């Protein structure tokens, strides 16, 4: 297991559904300050791993640590306060709310009912607008989120994550269902944000994106890591070829 004294790590993390172990005693760490990728065949446990780390589901056993603090099984809002933000495989936006209000929902003290009632803090509105400029959809500020393209919704979700100012950002398939131009935009944003000091952990099936973007790649198969290292090393690993191609 690669050491990462101030980053995100798991030891023997396990989660079963019925008789199936979705995450199977996974011990892995991710490089703090870098762009990490978590890849693997469909059904290899990547999203379940994300959900265990971010408090969406509780692991059956094992530990999750972040910056040398045990965060195992904490609720999502406490994980977020610890400095970890995340997106989801399927975009989670409020389709009838404006793009701006979707970003403001990312502020913990701004409850949804307050936004519906029109209560907004000027400093938070300013920050939300700056983030919409950052991700390139500020011209859609007053549009209903449900009218955005799927790629634009991905950018909106990222803006919402950034509203919480996380130190580590976990993205679940940011390129999934997105056109090539917006994939390039998402990749550029990840690089820029990483250069500013944010750590990334990205689950992605787009191998071109993974190999061109990542500093460190971890490969899952059947719920546990089978290989890790720089992209050039991982792509040539026989265990990875077997997991993906059966050869």
Short mmCIF file of C-alpha atoms in Angstrom, two decimals:
data_model
loop_
_atom_site.label_atom_id
_atom_site.label_comp_id
_atom_site.label_asym_id
_atom_site.label_seq_id
_atom_site.Cartn_x
_atom_site.Cartn_y
_atom_site.Cartn_z
CA UNK A 1 0.00 0.00 0.00
CA UNK A 2 1.39 3.40 -0.97
CA UNK A 3 1.80 5.72 1.98
CA UNK A 4 0.07 9.09 1.95
CA UNK A 5 0.43 10.53 5.47
CA UNK A 6 -1.95 13.44 4.99
CA UNK A 7 -4.27 12.06 2.34
CA UNK A 8 -7.13 9.62 1.93
CA UNK A 9 -6.57 5.95 2.74
CA UNK A 10 -8.53 2.82 3.58
CA UNK A 11 -7.52 -0.33 5.44
CA UNK A 12 -9.40 -3.60 4.92
CA UNK A 13 -12.52 -1.70 3.85
CA UNK A 14 -15.37 -4.14 3.24
CA UNK A 15 -18.98 -3.81 2.12
CA UNK A 16 -21.34 -6.62 1.15
CA UNK A 17 -24.82 -6.61 -0.32
CA UNK A 18 -26.47 -9.93 0.40
CA UNK A 19 -23.89 -12.53 -0.44
CA UNK A 20 -21.89 -10.29 -2.77
CA UNK A 21 -18.83 -8.41 -1.56
CA UNK A 22 -18.85 -5.18 -3.52
CA UNK A 23 -15.75 -3.94 -1.67
CA UNK A 24 -13.52 -6.73 -0.40
CA UNK A 25 -10.94 -5.82 2.26
CA UNK A 26 -9.65 -2.93 0.17
CA UNK A 27 -6.47 -1.33 1.51
CA UNK A 28 -5.40 1.59 -0.64
CA UNK A 29 -4.14 5.15 -0.34
CA UNK A 30 -4.19 8.10 -2.71
CA UNK A 31 -1.52 10.71 -3.33
CA UNK A 32 -2.29 13.97 -1.59
CA UNK A 33 -2.03 16.99 -3.86
CA UNK A 34 -2.19 14.85 -7.01
CA UNK A 35 -4.77 13.73 -9.56
CA UNK A 36 -5.61 10.13 -8.70
CA UNK A 37 -7.77 7.84 -10.83
CA UNK A 38 -9.72 4.79 -9.71
CA UNK A 39 -10.48 2.50 -12.63
CA UNK A 40 -11.76 -1.03 -13.14
CA UNK A 41 -14.30 -3.11 -15.06
CA UNK A 42 -18.02 -2.59 -14.53
CA UNK A 43 -19.05 -4.07 -11.20
CA UNK A 44 -15.56 -3.88 -9.69
CA UNK A 45 -16.77 -1.87 -6.67
CA UNK A 46 -15.60 1.64 -7.53
CA UNK A 47 -18.83 3.52 -6.78
CA UNK A 48 -19.50 1.45 -3.65
CA UNK A 49 -16.00 2.34 -2.51
CA UNK A 50 -16.78 6.03 -3.11
CA UNK A 51 -20.03 5.70 -1.18
CA UNK A 52 -18.29 4.08 1.80
CA UNK A 53 -15.59 6.76 1.88
CA UNK A 54 -18.05 9.68 1.67
CA UNK A 55 -20.55 8.36 4.22
CA UNK A 56 -23.36 7.56 1.78
CA UNK A 57 -23.30 3.98 3.04
CA UNK A 58 -21.60 2.45 6.06
CA UNK A 59 -18.90 -0.17 5.49
CA UNK A 60 -19.26 -3.53 7.20
CA UNK A 61 -15.68 -3.37 8.46
CA UNK A 62 -12.36 -1.65 7.90
CA UNK A 63 -11.34 1.97 8.27
CA UNK A 64 -11.26 5.18 6.24
CA UNK A 65 -8.76 7.86 7.24
CA UNK A 66 -8.30 11.38 5.92
CA UNK A 67 -5.36 13.54 6.99
CA UNK A 68 -4.63 10.89 9.63
CA UNK A 69 -8.13 11.17 11.14
CA UNK A 70 -10.54 8.25 11.27
CA UNK A 71 -13.69 9.23 9.34
CA UNK A 72 -15.15 5.74 9.02
CA UNK A 73 -18.94 5.74 8.89
CA UNK A 74 -19.37 9.45 9.52
CA UNK A 75 -22.44 11.04 7.90
CA UNK A 76 -21.90 12.84 4.57
CA UNK A 77 -22.11 16.35 6.02
CA UNK A 78 -19.31 15.60 8.46
CA UNK A 79 -17.18 14.09 5.69
CA UNK A 80 -17.75 17.29 3.71
CA UNK A 81 -16.69 19.40 6.70
CA UNK A 82 -13.53 17.32 6.95
CA UNK A 83 -12.58 18.61 3.49
CA UNK A 84 -13.92 16.04 1.01
CA UNK A 85 -16.41 16.94 -1.72
CA UNK A 86 -17.87 14.61 -4.31
CA UNK A 87 -19.98 14.36 -7.44
CA UNK A 88 -22.16 11.44 -8.48
CA UNK A 89 -22.23 9.04 -11.40
CA UNK A 90 -25.69 10.33 -12.27
CA UNK A 91 -25.95 14.11 -11.93
CA UNK A 92 -27.84 15.31 -8.89
CA UNK A 93 -29.37 18.68 -9.69
CA UNK A 94 -32.67 20.30 -8.77
CA UNK A 95 -34.20 20.50 -12.26
CA UNK A 96 -36.82 23.17 -11.50
CA UNK A 97 -34.40 25.48 -9.69
CA UNK A 98 -32.13 27.95 -11.44
CA UNK A 99 -28.51 27.19 -12.12
CA UNK A 100 -27.46 29.82 -9.57
CA UNK A 101 -29.67 28.38 -6.83
CA UNK A 102 -28.32 24.89 -7.54
CA UNK A 103 -24.84 26.17 -6.72
CA UNK A 104 -26.08 27.94 -3.59
CA UNK A 105 -27.51 24.66 -2.29
CA UNK A 106 -23.87 23.64 -1.85
CA UNK A 107 -23.59 26.07 1.05
CA UNK A 108 -24.51 24.11 4.15
CA UNK A 109 -26.18 26.95 6.02
CA UNK A 110 -28.35 27.83 3.02
CA UNK A 111 -31.19 25.39 3.43
CA UNK A 112 -33.25 24.48 0.42
CA UNK A 113 -36.40 25.99 1.90
CA UNK A 114 -34.59 29.29 2.46
CA UNK A 115 -33.58 29.41 -1.20
CA UNK A 116 -37.12 28.65 -2.29
CA UNK A 117 -38.28 31.53 -0.08
CA UNK A 118 -35.76 33.81 -1.79
CA UNK A 119 -33.30 34.11 1.11
CA UNK A 120 -29.76 34.60 -0.24
CA UNK A 121 -26.58 35.91 1.32
CA UNK A 122 -24.87 38.48 -0.96
CA UNK A 123 -21.38 37.10 -0.36
CA UNK A 124 -22.54 33.58 -1.19
CA UNK A 125 -24.27 34.77 -4.36
CA UNK A 126 -21.05 36.50 -5.43
CA UNK A 127 -19.03 33.33 -4.80
CA UNK A 128 -21.56 31.19 -6.68
CA UNK A 129 -21.42 33.52 -9.68
CA UNK A 130 -17.62 33.41 -9.66
CA UNK A 131 -17.77 29.61 -9.74
CA UNK A 132 -20.22 29.65 -12.64
CA UNK A 133 -17.73 31.82 -14.52
CA UNK A 134 -14.98 29.38 -13.56
CA UNK A 135 -16.76 26.35 -14.99
CA UNK A 136 -18.00 28.30 -18.03
CA UNK A 137 -21.77 28.34 -17.59
CA UNK A 138 -22.33 31.79 -16.09
CA UNK A 139 -24.48 32.71 -19.10
CA UNK A 140 -26.98 30.09 -17.87
CA UNK A 141 -27.30 31.53 -14.35
CA UNK A 142 -31.07 32.04 -14.56
CA UNK A 143 -31.90 28.92 -16.59
CA UNK A 144 -33.63 25.98 -14.96
CA UNK A 145 -31.06 23.27 -14.33
CA UNK A 146 -33.26 20.66 -15.99
CA UNK A 147 -32.89 22.50 -19.31
CA UNK A 148 -29.11 22.15 -19.38
CA UNK A 149 -27.35 19.53 -21.44
CA UNK A 150 -25.95 16.59 -19.50
CA UNK A 151 -22.42 17.95 -19.86
CA UNK A 152 -23.51 21.35 -18.58
CA UNK A 153 -25.15 19.63 -15.62
CA UNK A 154 -21.81 17.95 -14.88
CA UNK A 155 -20.17 21.38 -14.84
CA UNK A 156 -22.97 22.69 -12.62
CA UNK A 157 -22.47 19.81 -10.21
CA UNK A 158 -18.73 20.58 -10.06
CA UNK A 159 -19.51 24.23 -9.28
CA UNK A 160 -21.75 23.05 -6.44
CA UNK A 161 -18.97 20.86 -5.07
CA UNK A 162 -16.54 23.79 -5.21
CA UNK A 163 -19.00 25.96 -3.29
CA UNK A 164 -18.10 23.92 -0.22
CA UNK A 165 -14.39 24.68 -0.80
CA UNK A 166 -13.19 21.07 -0.40
CA UNK A 167 -9.52 20.20 -0.21
CA UNK A 168 -10.10 16.82 -1.88
CA UNK A 169 -12.61 16.33 -4.70
CA UNK A 170 -13.97 12.90 -5.63
CA UNK A 171 -15.57 12.76 -9.08
CA UNK A 172 -17.62 9.73 -10.17
CA UNK A 173 -17.45 9.44 -13.98
CA UNK A 174 -17.19 13.14 -14.82
CA UNK A 175 -16.88 12.34 -18.55
CA UNK A 176 -19.78 9.87 -18.69
CA UNK A 177 -22.36 10.89 -21.30
CA UNK A 178 -20.51 14.14 -22.06
CA UNK A 179 -19.53 15.39 -25.52
CA UNK A 180 -15.80 15.61 -26.36
CA UNK A 181 -15.63 19.42 -26.15
CA UNK A 182 -16.99 19.44 -22.60
CA UNK A 183 -14.79 16.48 -21.64
CA UNK A 184 -11.85 18.67 -22.59
CA UNK A 185 -13.25 21.51 -20.50
CA UNK A 186 -13.69 19.23 -17.47
CA UNK A 187 -10.14 17.93 -17.86
CA UNK A 188 -8.76 21.47 -18.03
CA UNK A 189 -10.67 22.45 -14.89
CA UNK A 190 -9.31 19.43 -13.01
CA UNK A 191 -5.74 20.34 -13.99
CA UNK A 192 -6.22 23.99 -13.02
CA UNK A 193 -7.79 23.17 -9.67
CA UNK A 194 -5.09 20.62 -8.94
CA UNK A 195 -2.41 23.22 -9.72
CA UNK A 196 -4.09 25.43 -7.11
CA UNK A 197 -3.64 22.72 -4.48
CA UNK A 198 -6.71 20.50 -4.63
CA UNK A 199 -6.41 16.73 -4.59
CA UNK A 200 -8.55 14.69 -6.98
CA UNK A 201 -9.82 11.14 -6.97
CA UNK A 202 -11.58 10.38 -10.23
CA UNK A 203 -13.56 7.27 -11.18
CA UNK A 204 -13.68 7.16 -14.96
CA UNK A 205 -14.13 4.72 -17.87
CA UNK A 206 -12.69 7.09 -20.48
CA UNK A 207 -9.16 5.68 -20.61
CA UNK A 208 -7.81 8.46 -22.81
CA UNK A 209 -8.87 10.97 -20.17
CA UNK A 210 -7.50 8.85 -17.31
CA UNK A 211 -4.12 8.23 -18.87
CA UNK A 212 -3.58 11.83 -19.96
CA UNK A 213 -4.84 13.43 -16.74
CA UNK A 214 -3.73 11.27 -13.84
CA UNK A 215 -0.57 11.25 -11.77
CA UNK A 216 -1.49 8.02 -9.98
CA UNK A 217 -3.87 5.23 -11.01
CA UNK A 218 -5.43 2.54 -8.82
CA UNK A 219 -7.13 -0.42 -10.50
CA UNK A 220 -9.99 -2.29 -8.83
CA UNK A 221 -11.23 -5.76 -9.68
CA UNK A 222 -13.80 -7.69 -7.67
CA UNK A 223 -13.84 -5.11 -4.93
CA UNK A 224 -10.15 -4.71 -4.22
CA UNK A 225 -7.08 -3.01 -5.69
CA UNK A 226 -5.00 -5.21 -7.99
CA UNK A 227 -2.52 -2.64 -9.32
CA UNK A 228 -1.44 0.95 -8.80
CA UNK A 229 1.16 3.36 -10.07
CA UNK A 230 1.77 5.92 -12.82
CA UNK A 231 -0.44 5.54 -15.91
CA UNK A 232 2.43 4.22 -18.05
CA UNK A 233 3.07 1.40 -15.57
CA UNK A 234 -0.56 0.50 -14.90
CA UNK A 235 -1.58 0.28 -18.57
CA UNK A 236 1.11 -2.38 -19.14
CA UNK A 237 0.39 -4.43 -16.01
CA UNK A 238 -0.65 -8.02 -16.91
CA UNK A 239 -3.16 -8.08 -14.04
CA UNK A 240 -4.89 -5.03 -15.46
CA UNK A 241 -5.04 -6.52 -18.95
CA UNK A 242 -6.51 -9.71 -17.50
CA UNK A 243 -9.14 -7.83 -15.50
CA UNK A 244 -10.24 -5.74 -18.49
CA UNK A 245 -9.67 -8.12 -21.38
CA UNK A 246 -9.55 -11.58 -19.85
CA UNK A 247 -6.10 -12.30 -21.32
#
